[in-house]
PDB file of C-alpha atoms in Angstrom:
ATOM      1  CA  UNK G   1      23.703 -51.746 -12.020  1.00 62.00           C
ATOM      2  CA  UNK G   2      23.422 -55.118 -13.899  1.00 78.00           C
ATOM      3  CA  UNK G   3      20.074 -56.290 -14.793  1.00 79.00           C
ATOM      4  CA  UNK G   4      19.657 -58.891 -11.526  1.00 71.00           C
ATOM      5  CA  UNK G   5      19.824 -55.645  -9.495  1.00 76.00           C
ATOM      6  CA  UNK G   6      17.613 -53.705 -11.863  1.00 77.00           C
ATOM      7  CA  UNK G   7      14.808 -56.214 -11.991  1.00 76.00           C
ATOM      8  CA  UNK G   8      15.287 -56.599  -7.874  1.00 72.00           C
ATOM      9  CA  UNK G   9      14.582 -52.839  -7.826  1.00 76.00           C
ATOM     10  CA  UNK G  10      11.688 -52.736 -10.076  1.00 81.00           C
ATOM     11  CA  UNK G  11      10.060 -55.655  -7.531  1.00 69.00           C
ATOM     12  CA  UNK G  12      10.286 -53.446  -4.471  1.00 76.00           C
ATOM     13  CA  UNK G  13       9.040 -50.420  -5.915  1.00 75.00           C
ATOM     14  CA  UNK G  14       6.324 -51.982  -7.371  1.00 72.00           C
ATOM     15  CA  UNK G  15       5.267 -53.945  -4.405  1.00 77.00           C
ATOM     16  CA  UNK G  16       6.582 -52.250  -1.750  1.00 75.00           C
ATOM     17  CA  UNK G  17       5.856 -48.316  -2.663  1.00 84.00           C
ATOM     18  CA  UNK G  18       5.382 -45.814   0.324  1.00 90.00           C
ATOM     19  CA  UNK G  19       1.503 -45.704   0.408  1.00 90.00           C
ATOM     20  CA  UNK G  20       0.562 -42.196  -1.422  1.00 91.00           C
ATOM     21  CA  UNK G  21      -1.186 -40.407   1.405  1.00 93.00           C
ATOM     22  CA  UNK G  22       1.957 -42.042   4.402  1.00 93.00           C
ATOM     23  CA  UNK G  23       4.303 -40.433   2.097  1.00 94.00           C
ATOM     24  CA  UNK G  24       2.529 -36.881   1.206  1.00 92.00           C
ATOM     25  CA  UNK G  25       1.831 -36.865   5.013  1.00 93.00           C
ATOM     26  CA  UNK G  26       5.787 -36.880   5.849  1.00 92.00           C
ATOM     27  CA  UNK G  27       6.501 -34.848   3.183  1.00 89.00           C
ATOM     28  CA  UNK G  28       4.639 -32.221   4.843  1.00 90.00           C
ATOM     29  CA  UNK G  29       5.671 -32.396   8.254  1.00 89.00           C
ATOM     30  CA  UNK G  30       9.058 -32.583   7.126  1.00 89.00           C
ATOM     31  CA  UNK G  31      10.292 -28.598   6.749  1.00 86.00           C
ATOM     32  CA  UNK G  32      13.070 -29.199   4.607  1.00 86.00           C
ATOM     33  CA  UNK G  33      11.770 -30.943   2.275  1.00 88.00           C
ATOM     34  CA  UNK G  34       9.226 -28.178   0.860  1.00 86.00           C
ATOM     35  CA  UNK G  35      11.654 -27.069  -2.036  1.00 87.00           C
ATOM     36  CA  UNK G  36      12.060 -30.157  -3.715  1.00 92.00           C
ATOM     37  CA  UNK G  37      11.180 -30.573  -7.254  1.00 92.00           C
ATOM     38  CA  UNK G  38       8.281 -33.601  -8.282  1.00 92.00           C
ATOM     39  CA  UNK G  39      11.437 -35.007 -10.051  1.00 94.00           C
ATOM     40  CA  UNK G  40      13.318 -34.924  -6.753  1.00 95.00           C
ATOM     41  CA  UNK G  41      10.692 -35.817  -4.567  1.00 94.00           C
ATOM     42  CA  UNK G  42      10.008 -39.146  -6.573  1.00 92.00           C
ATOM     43  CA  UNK G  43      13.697 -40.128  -6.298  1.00 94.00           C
ATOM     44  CA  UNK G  44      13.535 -39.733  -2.582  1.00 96.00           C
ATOM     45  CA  UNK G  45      10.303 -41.791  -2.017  1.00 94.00           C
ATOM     46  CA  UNK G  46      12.018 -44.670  -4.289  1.00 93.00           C
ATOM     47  CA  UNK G  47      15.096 -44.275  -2.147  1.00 95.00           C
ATOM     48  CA  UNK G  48      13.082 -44.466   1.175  1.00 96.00           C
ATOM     49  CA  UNK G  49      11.625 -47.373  -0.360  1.00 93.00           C
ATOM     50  CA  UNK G  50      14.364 -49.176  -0.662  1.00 93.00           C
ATOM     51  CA  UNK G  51      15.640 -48.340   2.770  1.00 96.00           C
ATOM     52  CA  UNK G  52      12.382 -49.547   4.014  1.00 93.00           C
ATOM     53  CA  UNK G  53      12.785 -52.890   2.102  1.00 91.00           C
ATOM     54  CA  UNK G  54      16.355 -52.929   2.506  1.00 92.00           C
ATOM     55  CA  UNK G  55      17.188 -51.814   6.389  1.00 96.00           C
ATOM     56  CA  UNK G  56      15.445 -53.408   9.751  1.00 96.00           C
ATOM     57  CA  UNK G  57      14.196 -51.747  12.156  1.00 97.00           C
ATOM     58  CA  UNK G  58      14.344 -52.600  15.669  1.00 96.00           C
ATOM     59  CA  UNK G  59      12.595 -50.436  18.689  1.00 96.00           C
ATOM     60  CA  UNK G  60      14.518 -50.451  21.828  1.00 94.00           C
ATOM     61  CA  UNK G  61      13.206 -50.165  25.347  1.00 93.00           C
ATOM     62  CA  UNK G  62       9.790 -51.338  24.342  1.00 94.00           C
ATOM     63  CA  UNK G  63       9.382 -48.654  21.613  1.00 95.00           C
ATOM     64  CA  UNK G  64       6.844 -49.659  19.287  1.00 96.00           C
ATOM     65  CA  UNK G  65       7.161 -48.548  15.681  1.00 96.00           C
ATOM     66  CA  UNK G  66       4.762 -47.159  13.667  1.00 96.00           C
ATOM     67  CA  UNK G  67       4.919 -47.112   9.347  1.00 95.00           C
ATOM     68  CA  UNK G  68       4.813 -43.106   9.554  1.00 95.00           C
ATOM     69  CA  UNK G  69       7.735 -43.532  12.200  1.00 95.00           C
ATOM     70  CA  UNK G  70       9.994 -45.595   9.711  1.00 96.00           C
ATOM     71  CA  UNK G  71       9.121 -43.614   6.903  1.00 96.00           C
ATOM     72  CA  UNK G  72      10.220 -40.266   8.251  1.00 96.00           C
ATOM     73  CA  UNK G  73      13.379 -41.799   9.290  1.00 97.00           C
ATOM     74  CA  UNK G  74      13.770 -43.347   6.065  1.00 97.00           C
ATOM     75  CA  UNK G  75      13.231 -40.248   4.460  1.00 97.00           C
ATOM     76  CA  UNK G  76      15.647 -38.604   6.218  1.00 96.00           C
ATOM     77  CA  UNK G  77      18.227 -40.559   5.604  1.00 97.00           C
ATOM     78  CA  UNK G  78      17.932 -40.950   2.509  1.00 97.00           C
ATOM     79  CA  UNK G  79      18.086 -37.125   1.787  1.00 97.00           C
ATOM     80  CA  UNK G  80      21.690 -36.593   1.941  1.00 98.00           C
ATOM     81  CA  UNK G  81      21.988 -39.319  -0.934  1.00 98.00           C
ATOM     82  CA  UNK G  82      19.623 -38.286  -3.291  1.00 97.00           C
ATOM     83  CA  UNK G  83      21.974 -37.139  -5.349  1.00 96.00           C
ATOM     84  CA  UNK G  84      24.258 -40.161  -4.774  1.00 97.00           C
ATOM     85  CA  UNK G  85      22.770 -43.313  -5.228  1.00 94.00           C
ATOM     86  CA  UNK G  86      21.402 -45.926  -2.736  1.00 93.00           C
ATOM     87  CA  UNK G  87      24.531 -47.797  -3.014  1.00 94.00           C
ATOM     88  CA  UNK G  88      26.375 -45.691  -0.580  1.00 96.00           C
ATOM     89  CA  UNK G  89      23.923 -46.863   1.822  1.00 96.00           C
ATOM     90  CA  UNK G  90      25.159 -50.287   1.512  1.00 93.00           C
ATOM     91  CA  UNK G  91      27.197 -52.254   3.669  1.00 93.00           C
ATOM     92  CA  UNK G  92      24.894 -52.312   7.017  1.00 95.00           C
ATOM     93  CA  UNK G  93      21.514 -53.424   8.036  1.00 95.00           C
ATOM     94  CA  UNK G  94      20.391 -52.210  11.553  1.00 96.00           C
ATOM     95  CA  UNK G  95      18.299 -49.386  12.583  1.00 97.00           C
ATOM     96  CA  UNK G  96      17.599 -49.118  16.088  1.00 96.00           C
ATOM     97  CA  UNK G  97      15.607 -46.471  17.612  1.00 96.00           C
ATOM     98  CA  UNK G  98      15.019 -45.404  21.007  1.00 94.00           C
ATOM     99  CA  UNK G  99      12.179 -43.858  23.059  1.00 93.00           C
ATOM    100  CA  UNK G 100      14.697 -40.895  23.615  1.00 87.00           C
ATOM    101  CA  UNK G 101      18.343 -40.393  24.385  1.00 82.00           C
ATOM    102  CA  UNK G 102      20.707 -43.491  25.422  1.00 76.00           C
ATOM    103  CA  UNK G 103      23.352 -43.910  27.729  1.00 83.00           C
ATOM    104  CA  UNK G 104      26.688 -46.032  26.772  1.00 81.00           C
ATOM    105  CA  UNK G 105      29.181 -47.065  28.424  1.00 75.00           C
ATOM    106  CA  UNK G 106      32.675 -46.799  26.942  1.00 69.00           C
ATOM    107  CA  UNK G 107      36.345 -47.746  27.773  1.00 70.00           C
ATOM    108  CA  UNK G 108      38.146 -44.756  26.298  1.00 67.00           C
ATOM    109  CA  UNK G 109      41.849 -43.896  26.234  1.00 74.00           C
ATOM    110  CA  UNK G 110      43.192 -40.583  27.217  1.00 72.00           C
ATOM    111  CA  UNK G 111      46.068 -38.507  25.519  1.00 72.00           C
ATOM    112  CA  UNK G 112      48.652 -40.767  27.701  1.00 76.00           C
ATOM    113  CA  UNK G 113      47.009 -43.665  26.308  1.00 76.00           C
ATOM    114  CA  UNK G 114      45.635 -44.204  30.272  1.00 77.00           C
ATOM    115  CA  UNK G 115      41.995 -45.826  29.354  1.00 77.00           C
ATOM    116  CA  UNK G 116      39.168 -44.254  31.626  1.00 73.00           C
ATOM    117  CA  UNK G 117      35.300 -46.176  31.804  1.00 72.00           C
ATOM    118  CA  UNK G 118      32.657 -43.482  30.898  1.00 78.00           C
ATOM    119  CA  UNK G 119      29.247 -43.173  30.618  1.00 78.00           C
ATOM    120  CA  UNK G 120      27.631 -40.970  28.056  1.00 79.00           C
ATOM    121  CA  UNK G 121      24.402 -39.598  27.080  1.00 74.00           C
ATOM    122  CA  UNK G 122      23.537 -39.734  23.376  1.00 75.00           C
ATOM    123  CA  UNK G 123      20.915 -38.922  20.765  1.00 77.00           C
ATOM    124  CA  UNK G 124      22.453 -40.853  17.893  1.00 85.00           C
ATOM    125  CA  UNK G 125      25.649 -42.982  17.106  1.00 89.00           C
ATOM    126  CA  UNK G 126      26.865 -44.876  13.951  1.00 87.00           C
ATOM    127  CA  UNK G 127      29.819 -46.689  12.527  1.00 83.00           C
ATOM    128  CA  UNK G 128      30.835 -48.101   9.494  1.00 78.00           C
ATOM    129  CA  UNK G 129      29.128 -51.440  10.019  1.00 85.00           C
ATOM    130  CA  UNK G 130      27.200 -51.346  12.479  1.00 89.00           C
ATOM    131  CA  UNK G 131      23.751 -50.270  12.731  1.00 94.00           C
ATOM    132  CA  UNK G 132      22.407 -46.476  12.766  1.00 94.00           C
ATOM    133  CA  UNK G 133      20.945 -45.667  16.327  1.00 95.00           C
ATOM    134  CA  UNK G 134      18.685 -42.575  16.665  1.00 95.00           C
ATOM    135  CA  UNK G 135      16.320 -41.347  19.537  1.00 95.00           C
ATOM    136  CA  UNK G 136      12.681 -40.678  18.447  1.00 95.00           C
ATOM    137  CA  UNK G 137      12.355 -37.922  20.508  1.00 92.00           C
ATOM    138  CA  UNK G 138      15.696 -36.037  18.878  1.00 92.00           C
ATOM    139  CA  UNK G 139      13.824 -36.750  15.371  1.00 91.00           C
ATOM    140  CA  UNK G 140      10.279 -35.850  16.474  1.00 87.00           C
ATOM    141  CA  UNK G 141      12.338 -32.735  17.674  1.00 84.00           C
ATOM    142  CA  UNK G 142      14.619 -32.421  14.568  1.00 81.00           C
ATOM    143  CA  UNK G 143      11.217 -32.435  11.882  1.00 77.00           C
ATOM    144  CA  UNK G 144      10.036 -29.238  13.462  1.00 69.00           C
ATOM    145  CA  UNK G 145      11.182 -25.763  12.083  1.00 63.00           C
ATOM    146  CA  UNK G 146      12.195 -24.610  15.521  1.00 66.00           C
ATOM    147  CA  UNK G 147      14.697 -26.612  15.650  1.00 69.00           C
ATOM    148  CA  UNK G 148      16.987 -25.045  12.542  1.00 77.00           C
ATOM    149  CA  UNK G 149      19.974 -26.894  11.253  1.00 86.00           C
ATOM    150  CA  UNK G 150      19.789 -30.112  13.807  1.00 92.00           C
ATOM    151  CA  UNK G 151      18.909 -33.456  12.073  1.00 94.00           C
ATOM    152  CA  UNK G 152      20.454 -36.483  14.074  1.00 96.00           C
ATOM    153  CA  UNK G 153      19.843 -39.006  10.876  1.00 97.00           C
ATOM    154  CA  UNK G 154      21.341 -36.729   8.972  1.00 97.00           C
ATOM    155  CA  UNK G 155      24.351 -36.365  10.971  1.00 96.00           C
ATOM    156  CA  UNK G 156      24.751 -39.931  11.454  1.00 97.00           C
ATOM    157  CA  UNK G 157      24.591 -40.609   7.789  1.00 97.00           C
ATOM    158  CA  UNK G 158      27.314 -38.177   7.248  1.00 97.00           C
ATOM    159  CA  UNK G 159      28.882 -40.604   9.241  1.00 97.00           C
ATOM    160  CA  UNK G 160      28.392 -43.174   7.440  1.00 97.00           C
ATOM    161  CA  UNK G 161      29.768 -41.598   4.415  1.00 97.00           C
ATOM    162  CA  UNK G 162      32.770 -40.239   5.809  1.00 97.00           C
ATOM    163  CA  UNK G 163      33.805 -43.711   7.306  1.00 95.00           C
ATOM    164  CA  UNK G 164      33.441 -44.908   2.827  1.00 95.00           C
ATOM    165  CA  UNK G 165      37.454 -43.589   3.432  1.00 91.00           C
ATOM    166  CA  UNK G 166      37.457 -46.569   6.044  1.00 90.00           C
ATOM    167  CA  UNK G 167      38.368 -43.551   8.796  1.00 91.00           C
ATOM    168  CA  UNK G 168      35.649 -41.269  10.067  1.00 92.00           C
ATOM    169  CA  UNK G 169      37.715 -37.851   9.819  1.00 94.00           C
ATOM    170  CA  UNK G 170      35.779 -35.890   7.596  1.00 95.00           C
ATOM    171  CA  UNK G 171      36.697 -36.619   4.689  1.00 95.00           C
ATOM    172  CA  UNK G 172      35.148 -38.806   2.468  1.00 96.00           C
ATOM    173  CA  UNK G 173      35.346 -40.432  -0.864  1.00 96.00           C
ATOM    174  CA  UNK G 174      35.496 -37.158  -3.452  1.00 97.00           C
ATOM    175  CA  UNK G 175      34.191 -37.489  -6.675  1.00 96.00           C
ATOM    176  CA  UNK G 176      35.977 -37.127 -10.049  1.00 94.00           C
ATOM    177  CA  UNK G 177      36.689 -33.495 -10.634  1.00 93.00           C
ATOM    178  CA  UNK G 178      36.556 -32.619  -7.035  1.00 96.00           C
ATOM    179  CA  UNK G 179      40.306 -31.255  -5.653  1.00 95.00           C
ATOM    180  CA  UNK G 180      41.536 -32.847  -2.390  1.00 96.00           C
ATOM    181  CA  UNK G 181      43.225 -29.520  -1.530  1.00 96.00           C
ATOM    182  CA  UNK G 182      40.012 -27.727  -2.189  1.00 97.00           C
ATOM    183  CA  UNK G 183      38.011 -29.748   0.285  1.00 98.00           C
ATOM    184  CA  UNK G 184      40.811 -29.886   2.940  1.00 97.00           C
ATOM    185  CA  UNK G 185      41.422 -26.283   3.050  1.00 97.00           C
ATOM    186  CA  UNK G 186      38.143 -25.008   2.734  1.00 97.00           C
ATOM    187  CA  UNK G 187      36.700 -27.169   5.385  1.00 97.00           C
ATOM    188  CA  UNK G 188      40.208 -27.432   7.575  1.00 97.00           C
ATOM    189  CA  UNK G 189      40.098 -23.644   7.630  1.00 97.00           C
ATOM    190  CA  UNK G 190      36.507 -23.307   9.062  1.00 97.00           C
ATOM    191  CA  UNK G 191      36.973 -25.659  11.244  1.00 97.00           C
ATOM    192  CA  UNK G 192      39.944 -23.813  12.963  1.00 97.00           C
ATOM    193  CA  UNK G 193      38.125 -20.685  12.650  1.00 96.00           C
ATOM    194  CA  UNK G 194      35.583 -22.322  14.701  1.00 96.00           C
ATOM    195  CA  UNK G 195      37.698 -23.559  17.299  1.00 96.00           C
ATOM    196  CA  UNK G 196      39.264 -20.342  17.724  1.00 95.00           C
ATOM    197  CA  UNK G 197      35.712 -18.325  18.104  1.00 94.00           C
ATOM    198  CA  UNK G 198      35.057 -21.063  20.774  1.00 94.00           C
ATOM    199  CA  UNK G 199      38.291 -20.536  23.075  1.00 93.00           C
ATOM    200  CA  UNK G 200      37.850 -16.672  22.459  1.00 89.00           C
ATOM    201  CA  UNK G 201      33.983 -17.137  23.705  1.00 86.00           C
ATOM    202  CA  UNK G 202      32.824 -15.650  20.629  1.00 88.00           C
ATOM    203  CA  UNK G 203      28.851 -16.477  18.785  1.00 88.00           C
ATOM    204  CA  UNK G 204      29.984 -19.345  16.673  1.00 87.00           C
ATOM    205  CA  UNK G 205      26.377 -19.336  14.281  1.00 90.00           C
ATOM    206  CA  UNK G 206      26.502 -22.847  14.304  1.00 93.00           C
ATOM    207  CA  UNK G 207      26.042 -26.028  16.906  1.00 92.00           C
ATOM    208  CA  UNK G 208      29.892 -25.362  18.757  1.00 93.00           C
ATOM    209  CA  UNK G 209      29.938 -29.045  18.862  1.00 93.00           C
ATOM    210  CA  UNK G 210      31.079 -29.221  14.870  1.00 94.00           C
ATOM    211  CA  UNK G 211      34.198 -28.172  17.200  1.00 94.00           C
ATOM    212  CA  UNK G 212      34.885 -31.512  18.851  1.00 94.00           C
ATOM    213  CA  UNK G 213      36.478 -33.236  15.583  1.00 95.00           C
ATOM    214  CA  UNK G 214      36.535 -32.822  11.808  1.00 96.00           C
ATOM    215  CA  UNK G 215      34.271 -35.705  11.831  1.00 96.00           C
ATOM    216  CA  UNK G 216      31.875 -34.014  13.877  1.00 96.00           C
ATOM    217  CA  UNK G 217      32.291 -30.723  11.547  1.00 97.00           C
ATOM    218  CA  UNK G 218      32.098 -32.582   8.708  1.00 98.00           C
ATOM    219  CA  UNK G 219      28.566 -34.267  10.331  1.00 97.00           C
ATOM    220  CA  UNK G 220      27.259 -30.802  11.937  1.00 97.00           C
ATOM    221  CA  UNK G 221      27.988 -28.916   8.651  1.00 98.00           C
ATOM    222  CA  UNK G 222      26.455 -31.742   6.984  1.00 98.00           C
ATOM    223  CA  UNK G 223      23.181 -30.833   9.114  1.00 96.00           C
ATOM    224  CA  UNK G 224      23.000 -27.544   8.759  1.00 96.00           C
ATOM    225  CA  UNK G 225      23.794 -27.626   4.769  1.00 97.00           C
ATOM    226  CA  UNK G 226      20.170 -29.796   4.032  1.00 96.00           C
ATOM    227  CA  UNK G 227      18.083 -28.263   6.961  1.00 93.00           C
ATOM    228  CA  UNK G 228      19.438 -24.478   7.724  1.00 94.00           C
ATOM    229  CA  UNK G 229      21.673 -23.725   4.253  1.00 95.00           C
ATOM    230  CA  UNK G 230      21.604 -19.876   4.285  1.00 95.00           C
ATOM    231  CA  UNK G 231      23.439 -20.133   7.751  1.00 95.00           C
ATOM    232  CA  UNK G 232      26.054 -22.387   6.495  1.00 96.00           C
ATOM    233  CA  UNK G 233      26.556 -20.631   3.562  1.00 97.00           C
ATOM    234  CA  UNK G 234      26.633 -17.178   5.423  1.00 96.00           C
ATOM    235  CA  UNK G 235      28.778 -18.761   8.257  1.00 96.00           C
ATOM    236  CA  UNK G 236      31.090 -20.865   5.709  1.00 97.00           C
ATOM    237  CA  UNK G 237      30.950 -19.811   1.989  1.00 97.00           C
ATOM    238  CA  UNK G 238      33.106 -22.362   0.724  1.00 98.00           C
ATOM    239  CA  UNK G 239      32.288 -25.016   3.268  1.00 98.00           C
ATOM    240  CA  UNK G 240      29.004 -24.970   1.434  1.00 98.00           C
ATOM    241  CA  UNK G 241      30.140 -24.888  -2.175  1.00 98.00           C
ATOM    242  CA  UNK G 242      32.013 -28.180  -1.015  1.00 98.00           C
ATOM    243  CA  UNK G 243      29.018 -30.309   0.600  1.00 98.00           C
ATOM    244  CA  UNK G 244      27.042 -28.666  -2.244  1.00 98.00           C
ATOM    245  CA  UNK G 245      29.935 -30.350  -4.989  1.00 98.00           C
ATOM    246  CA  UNK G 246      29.757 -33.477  -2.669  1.00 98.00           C
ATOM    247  CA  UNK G 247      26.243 -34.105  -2.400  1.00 98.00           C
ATOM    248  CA  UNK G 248      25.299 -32.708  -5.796  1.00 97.00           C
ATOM    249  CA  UNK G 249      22.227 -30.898  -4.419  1.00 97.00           C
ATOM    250  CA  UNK G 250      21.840 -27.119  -3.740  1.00 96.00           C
ATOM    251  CA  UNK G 251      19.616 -26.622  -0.589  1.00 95.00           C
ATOM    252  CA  UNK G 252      19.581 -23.190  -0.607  1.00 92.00           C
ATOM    253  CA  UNK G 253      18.585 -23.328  -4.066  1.00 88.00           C
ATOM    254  CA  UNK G 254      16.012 -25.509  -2.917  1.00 83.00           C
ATOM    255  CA  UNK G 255      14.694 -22.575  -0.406  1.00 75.00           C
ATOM    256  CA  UNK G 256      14.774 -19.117  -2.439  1.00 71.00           C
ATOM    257  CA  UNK G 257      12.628 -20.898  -5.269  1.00 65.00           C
ATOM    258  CA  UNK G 258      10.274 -22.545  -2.511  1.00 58.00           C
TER     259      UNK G 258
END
């Protein structure tokens, strides 16, 4: 970071902080988050507010905004790179948020390349420009602990680091020291093993749709790994040790000292 971007940095956190008792309230409502360190938790509020500063936020259908609103989202997202650097945020602007889920329309190609107009129903979408898109409702839903190993921000960020390859296909950039054919086999064979529980109608132990694509495994393991990591790790041993290499953060670490 040269010292243009450093001083830029030191502006917004000084003048833009989270206000104390906005960001201990999140904190709290936000299960996940309870086995953080004070180290930990004072990198994510400076990450969140930079996302603040750095990201805008549009309501859809009418939907107003509140700070606590943009925070938790903020928070959220930032999560997955707290032990990456806001940098691989970078690159896009927009957050929209609706009321609840959204319909699209899409002009999709089948196998025989014949394209077919559908609509679909969705909670969150991203790409590798464009803006992240998340229903309020899915996140209200998400911050609760009944609601183990779903996080739609955190799945769409995954997205958003997986397309850092310039393909979303679940793989994305590895760091130094990390083995290609240790990520590809460990998550290529879950995913497979998943798939096959699926067309044998066996209990899967995590969201079936990490089935659809490694993309979406990648994303739904993703999910699971910072919001429900003993199931991940008891469902996919070395998927975890992967994400947990990746992200350079050990949630379930996180949980047995908390």
């Amino acid at each position: 970071m040269n010292i243009f971007k450093r001083a830029w940095v030191r502006y917004v956190l000084h003048r833009h902080a989270i206000p104390h008792s906005l960001w201990l309230e999140t904190a709290k409502n936000l299960a996940f988050l309870q086995g953080l360190t004070a180290v930990e938790k004072t990198r994510l509020r400076e990450l969140s507010t930079l996302f603040l500063h750095g990201k805008h936020f549009v309501g859809a259908q009418g939907l107003e905004l509140s700070p606590a609103m943009r925070v938790a989202i903020a928070v959220q997202a930032c999560l997955p790179v707290l032990g990456l650097g806001f940098q691989y945020l970078s690159g896009w602007t927009d957050v929209i948020v609706y009321p609840s889920a959204f319909r699209v329309n899409r002009d999709l190609p089948d196998a025989a390349g014949v394209v077919h107009h559908e609509e679909q129903v969705l909670v969150g979408e991203s790409w590798s420009r464009g803006p992240l898109i998340v229903s309020w409702a899915e996140v209200g839903q998400d911050a609760s602990a009944h609601h183990p190993g779903h996080n739609v921000v955190i799945h769409e960020i995954a997205h958003k680091l997986d397309f850092l390859n310039g393909r979303m296909n679940g793989y994305p950039p590895l760091h130094a020291g990390m083995p290609i054919p240790k990520w590809t086999e460990a998550l290529n064979n879950a995913y497979q093993h998943l798939v096959t529980r699926i067309e044998h109608h066996h209990h899967t132990g995590i969201d079936p749709y990490a089935a659809s694509s490694p993309a979406e495994f990648f994303a739904v393991t993703s999910e699971y790994f910072f919001c429900a990591p003993e199931t991940l790790h008891t469902c996919f041993p070395e998927v975890y040790q992967q994400l947990q290499l990746y992200y350079r953060q050990d949630p379930l670490l996180r949980q047995h000292k908390h």
